[in-house]
Short mmCIF file of C-alpha atoms in Angstrom, two decimals:
data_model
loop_
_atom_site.label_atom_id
_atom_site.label_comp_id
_atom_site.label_asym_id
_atom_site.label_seq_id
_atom_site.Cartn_x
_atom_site.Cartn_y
_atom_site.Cartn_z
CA UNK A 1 95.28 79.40 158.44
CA UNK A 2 92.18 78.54 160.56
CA UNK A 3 92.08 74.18 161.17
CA UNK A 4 88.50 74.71 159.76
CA UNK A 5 90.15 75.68 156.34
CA UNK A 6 92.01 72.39 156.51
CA UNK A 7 89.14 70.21 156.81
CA UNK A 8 87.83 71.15 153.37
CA UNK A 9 87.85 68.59 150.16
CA UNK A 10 89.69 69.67 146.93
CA UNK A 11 88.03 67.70 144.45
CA UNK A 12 89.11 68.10 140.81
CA UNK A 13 88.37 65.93 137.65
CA UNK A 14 89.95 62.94 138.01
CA UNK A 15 91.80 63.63 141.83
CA UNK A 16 90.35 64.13 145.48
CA UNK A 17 93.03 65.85 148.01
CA UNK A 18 91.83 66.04 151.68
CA UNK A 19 93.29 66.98 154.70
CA UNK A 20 96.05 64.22 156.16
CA UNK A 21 95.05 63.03 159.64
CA UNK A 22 97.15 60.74 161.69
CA UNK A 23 95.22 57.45 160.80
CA UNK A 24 96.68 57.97 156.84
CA UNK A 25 99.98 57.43 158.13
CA UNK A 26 100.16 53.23 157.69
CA UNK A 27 98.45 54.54 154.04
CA UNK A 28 101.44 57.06 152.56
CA UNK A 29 104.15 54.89 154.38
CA UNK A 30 102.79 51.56 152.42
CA UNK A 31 102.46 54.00 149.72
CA UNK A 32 106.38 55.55 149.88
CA UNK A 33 107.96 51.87 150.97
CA UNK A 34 106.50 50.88 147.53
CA UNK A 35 106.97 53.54 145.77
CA UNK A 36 110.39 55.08 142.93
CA UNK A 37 110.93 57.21 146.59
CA UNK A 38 112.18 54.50 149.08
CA UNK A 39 115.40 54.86 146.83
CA UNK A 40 116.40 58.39 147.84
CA UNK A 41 115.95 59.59 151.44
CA UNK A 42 113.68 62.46 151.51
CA UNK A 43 113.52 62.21 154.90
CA UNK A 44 116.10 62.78 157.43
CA UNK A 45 115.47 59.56 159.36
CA UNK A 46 114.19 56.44 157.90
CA UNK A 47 110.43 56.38 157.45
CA UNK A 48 108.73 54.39 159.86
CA UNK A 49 104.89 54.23 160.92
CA UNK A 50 105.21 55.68 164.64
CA UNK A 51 107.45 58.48 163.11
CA UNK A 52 105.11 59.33 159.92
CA UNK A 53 101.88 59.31 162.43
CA UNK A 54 104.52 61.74 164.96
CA UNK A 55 104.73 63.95 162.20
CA UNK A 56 101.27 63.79 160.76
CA UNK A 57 99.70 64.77 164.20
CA UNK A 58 102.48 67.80 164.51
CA UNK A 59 101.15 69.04 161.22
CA UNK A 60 97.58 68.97 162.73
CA UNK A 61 98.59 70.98 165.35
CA UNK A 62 101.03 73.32 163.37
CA UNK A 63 99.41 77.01 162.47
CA UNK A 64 102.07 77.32 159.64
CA UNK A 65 102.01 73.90 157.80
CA UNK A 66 98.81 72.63 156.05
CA UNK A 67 99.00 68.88 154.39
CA UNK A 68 96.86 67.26 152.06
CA UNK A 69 96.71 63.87 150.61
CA UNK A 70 95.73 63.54 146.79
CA UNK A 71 93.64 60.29 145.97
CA UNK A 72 92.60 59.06 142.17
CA UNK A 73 88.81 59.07 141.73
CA UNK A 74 89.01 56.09 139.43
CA UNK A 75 90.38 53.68 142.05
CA UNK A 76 90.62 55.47 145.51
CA UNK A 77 94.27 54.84 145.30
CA UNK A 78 96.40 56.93 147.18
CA UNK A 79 99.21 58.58 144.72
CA UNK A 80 100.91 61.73 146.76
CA UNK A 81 100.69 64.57 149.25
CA UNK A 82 100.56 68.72 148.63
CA UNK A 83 100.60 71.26 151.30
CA UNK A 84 102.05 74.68 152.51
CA UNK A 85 104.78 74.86 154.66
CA UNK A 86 106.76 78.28 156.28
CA UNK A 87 102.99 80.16 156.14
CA UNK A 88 103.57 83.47 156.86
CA UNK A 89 100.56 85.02 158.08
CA UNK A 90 101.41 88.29 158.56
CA UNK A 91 103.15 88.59 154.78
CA UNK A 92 100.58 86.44 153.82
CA UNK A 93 103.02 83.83 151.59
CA UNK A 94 103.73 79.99 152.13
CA UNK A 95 106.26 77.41 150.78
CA UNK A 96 104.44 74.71 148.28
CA UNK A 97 105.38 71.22 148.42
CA UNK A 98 103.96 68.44 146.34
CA UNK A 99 105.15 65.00 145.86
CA UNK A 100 104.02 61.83 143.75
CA UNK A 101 104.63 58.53 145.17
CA UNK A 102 105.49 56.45 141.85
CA UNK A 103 106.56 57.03 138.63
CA UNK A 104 103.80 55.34 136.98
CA UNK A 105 101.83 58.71 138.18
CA UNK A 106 104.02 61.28 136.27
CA UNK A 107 103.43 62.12 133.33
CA UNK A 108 99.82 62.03 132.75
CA UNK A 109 98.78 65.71 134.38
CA UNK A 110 98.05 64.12 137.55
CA UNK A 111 100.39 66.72 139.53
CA UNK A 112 99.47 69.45 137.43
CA UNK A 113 95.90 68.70 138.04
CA UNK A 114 96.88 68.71 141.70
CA UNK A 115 98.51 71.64 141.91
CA UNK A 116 95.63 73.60 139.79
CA UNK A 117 93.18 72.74 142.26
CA UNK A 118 95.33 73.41 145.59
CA UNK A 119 96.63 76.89 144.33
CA UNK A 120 92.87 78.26 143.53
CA UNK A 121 91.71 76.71 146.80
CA UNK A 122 95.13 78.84 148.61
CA UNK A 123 94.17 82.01 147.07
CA UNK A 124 90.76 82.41 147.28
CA UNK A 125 90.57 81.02 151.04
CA UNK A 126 90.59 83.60 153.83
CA UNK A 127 92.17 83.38 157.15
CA UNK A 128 90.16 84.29 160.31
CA UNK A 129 90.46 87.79 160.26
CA UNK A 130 88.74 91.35 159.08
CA UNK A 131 89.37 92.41 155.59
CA UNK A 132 91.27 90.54 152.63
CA UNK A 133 93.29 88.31 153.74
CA UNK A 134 93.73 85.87 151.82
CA UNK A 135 97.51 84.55 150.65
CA UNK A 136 99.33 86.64 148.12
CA UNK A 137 102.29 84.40 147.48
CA UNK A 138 103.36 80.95 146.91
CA UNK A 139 107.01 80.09 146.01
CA UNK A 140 108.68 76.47 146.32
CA UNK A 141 111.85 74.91 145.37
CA UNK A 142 112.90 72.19 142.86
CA UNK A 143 115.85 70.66 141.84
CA UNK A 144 117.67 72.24 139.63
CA UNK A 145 117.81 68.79 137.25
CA UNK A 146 113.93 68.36 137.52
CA UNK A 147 113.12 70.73 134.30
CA UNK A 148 109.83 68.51 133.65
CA UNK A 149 108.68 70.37 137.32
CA UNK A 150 110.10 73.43 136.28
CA UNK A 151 108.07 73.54 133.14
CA UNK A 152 104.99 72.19 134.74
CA UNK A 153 105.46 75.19 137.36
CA UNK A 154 105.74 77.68 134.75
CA UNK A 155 102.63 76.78 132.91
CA UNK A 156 100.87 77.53 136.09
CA UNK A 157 102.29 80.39 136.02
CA UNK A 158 105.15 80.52 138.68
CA UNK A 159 108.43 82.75 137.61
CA UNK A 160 112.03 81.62 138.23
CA UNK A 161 113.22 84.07 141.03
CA UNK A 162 116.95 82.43 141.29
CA UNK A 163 119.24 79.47 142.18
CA UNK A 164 120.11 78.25 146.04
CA UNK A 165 123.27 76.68 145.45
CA UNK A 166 124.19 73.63 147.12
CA UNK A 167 120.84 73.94 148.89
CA UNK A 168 119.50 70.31 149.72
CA UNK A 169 121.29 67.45 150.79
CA UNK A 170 119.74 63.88 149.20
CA UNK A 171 121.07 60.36 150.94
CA UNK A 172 121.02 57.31 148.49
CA UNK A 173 119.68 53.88 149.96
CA UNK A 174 123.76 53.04 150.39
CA UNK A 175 124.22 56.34 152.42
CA UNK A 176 125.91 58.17 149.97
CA UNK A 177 125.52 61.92 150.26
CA UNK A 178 125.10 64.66 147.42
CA UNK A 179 124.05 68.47 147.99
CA UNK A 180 122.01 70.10 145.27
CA UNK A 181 121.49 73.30 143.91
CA UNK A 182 117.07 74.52 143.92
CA UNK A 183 115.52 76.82 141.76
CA UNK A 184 113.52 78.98 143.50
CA UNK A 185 110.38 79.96 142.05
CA UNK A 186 107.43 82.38 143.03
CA UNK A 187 103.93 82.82 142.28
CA UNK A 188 101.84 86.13 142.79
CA UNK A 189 97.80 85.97 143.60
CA UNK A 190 97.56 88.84 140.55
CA UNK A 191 99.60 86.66 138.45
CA UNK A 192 97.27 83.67 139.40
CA UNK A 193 94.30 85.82 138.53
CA UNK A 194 95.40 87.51 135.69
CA UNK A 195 96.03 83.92 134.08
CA UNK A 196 93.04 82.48 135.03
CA UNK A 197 91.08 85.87 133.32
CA UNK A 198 93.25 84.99 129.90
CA UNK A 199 92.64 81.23 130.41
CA UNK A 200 95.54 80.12 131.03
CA UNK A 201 95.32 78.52 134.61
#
């Protein structure tokens, strides 16, 4: 995807997503270090400032990852991130990844709201070529426990394409290790359109 599509505003009811830039990384890190997150490690080394602004500016200059930042209207607060990961521009698919900093966010459509927004924007968006091109495919993973996300996915329309056993590997703030089994789920452009023709999305 072209860095000109990544410098364009989602804006939605009650959210704003923009594109991450290096100078939001003392933002999400305040944001995670206070957030339900800083008790599982999501990250494979502990998150610090010079390391989140590291990755930010990799992600800037990465032609298959594309990060966004979701704010609340209401108070300019910073709540989460969404992006695409793995884009494949040739078979025109991408990973989708979206994450709410505190628990005092879920629950009240906020990352359904989100996602709404990000997946119209991702398939109606064309890269910077001849011809149709925009993305046909999203798919993600989620816990296998997580069935609120799995229903939330499914209302937007994403199908259940299997389980990756023993897939991701979650550290505790004592160091304690666990492996967990993802559902992997998939969503089609036709699907996407088809739902938003009968309403539904």
């Amino acid at each position: 995807m072209s860095r000109r599509s990544g410098t364009v505003n989602i804006e939605s009811e009650r959210l704003l997503l923009r594109p991450a830039v290096p100078d939001d990384a003392k933002d999400i890190v305040n944001a995670i270090h206070a957030s339900d997150l800083q008790n599982f490690s999501f990250f494979r080394k502990s998150l610090t400032l010079k390391r989140e602004r590291k990755y930010l500016e990799k992600i800037m200059e990465s032609p298959s990852d594309l990060l966004y930042i979701i704010f609340r209207k209401e108070d300019e607060r910073l709540i989460g991130s969404i992006g695409m990961h793995d884009m494949d521009m040739v078979n025109r698919n991408a990973r989708l990844g979206i994450s709410l900093f505190s628990k005092e966010n879920w629950g009240n459509g906020y990352a359904s709201e989100a996602l709404r927004s990000f997946v119209r924007f991702v398939f109606n968006v064309s890269l910077n070529y001849s011809g149709d091109t925009r993305f046909r495919k999203l798919h993600l993973n989620v816990f296998v426990e997580n069935k609120r996300a799995q229903k939330r996915y499914t209302a937007l329309g994403f199908r259940k394409d299997g389980v990756l056993r023993s897939h991701y590997l979650l550290t505790d703030k004592n160091g304690n290790e666990e492996w967990h089994d993802m559902v992997h789920m998939s969503l089609l452009r036709s699907e996407w359109e088809l739902a938003q023709q009968k309403g539904a999305a």
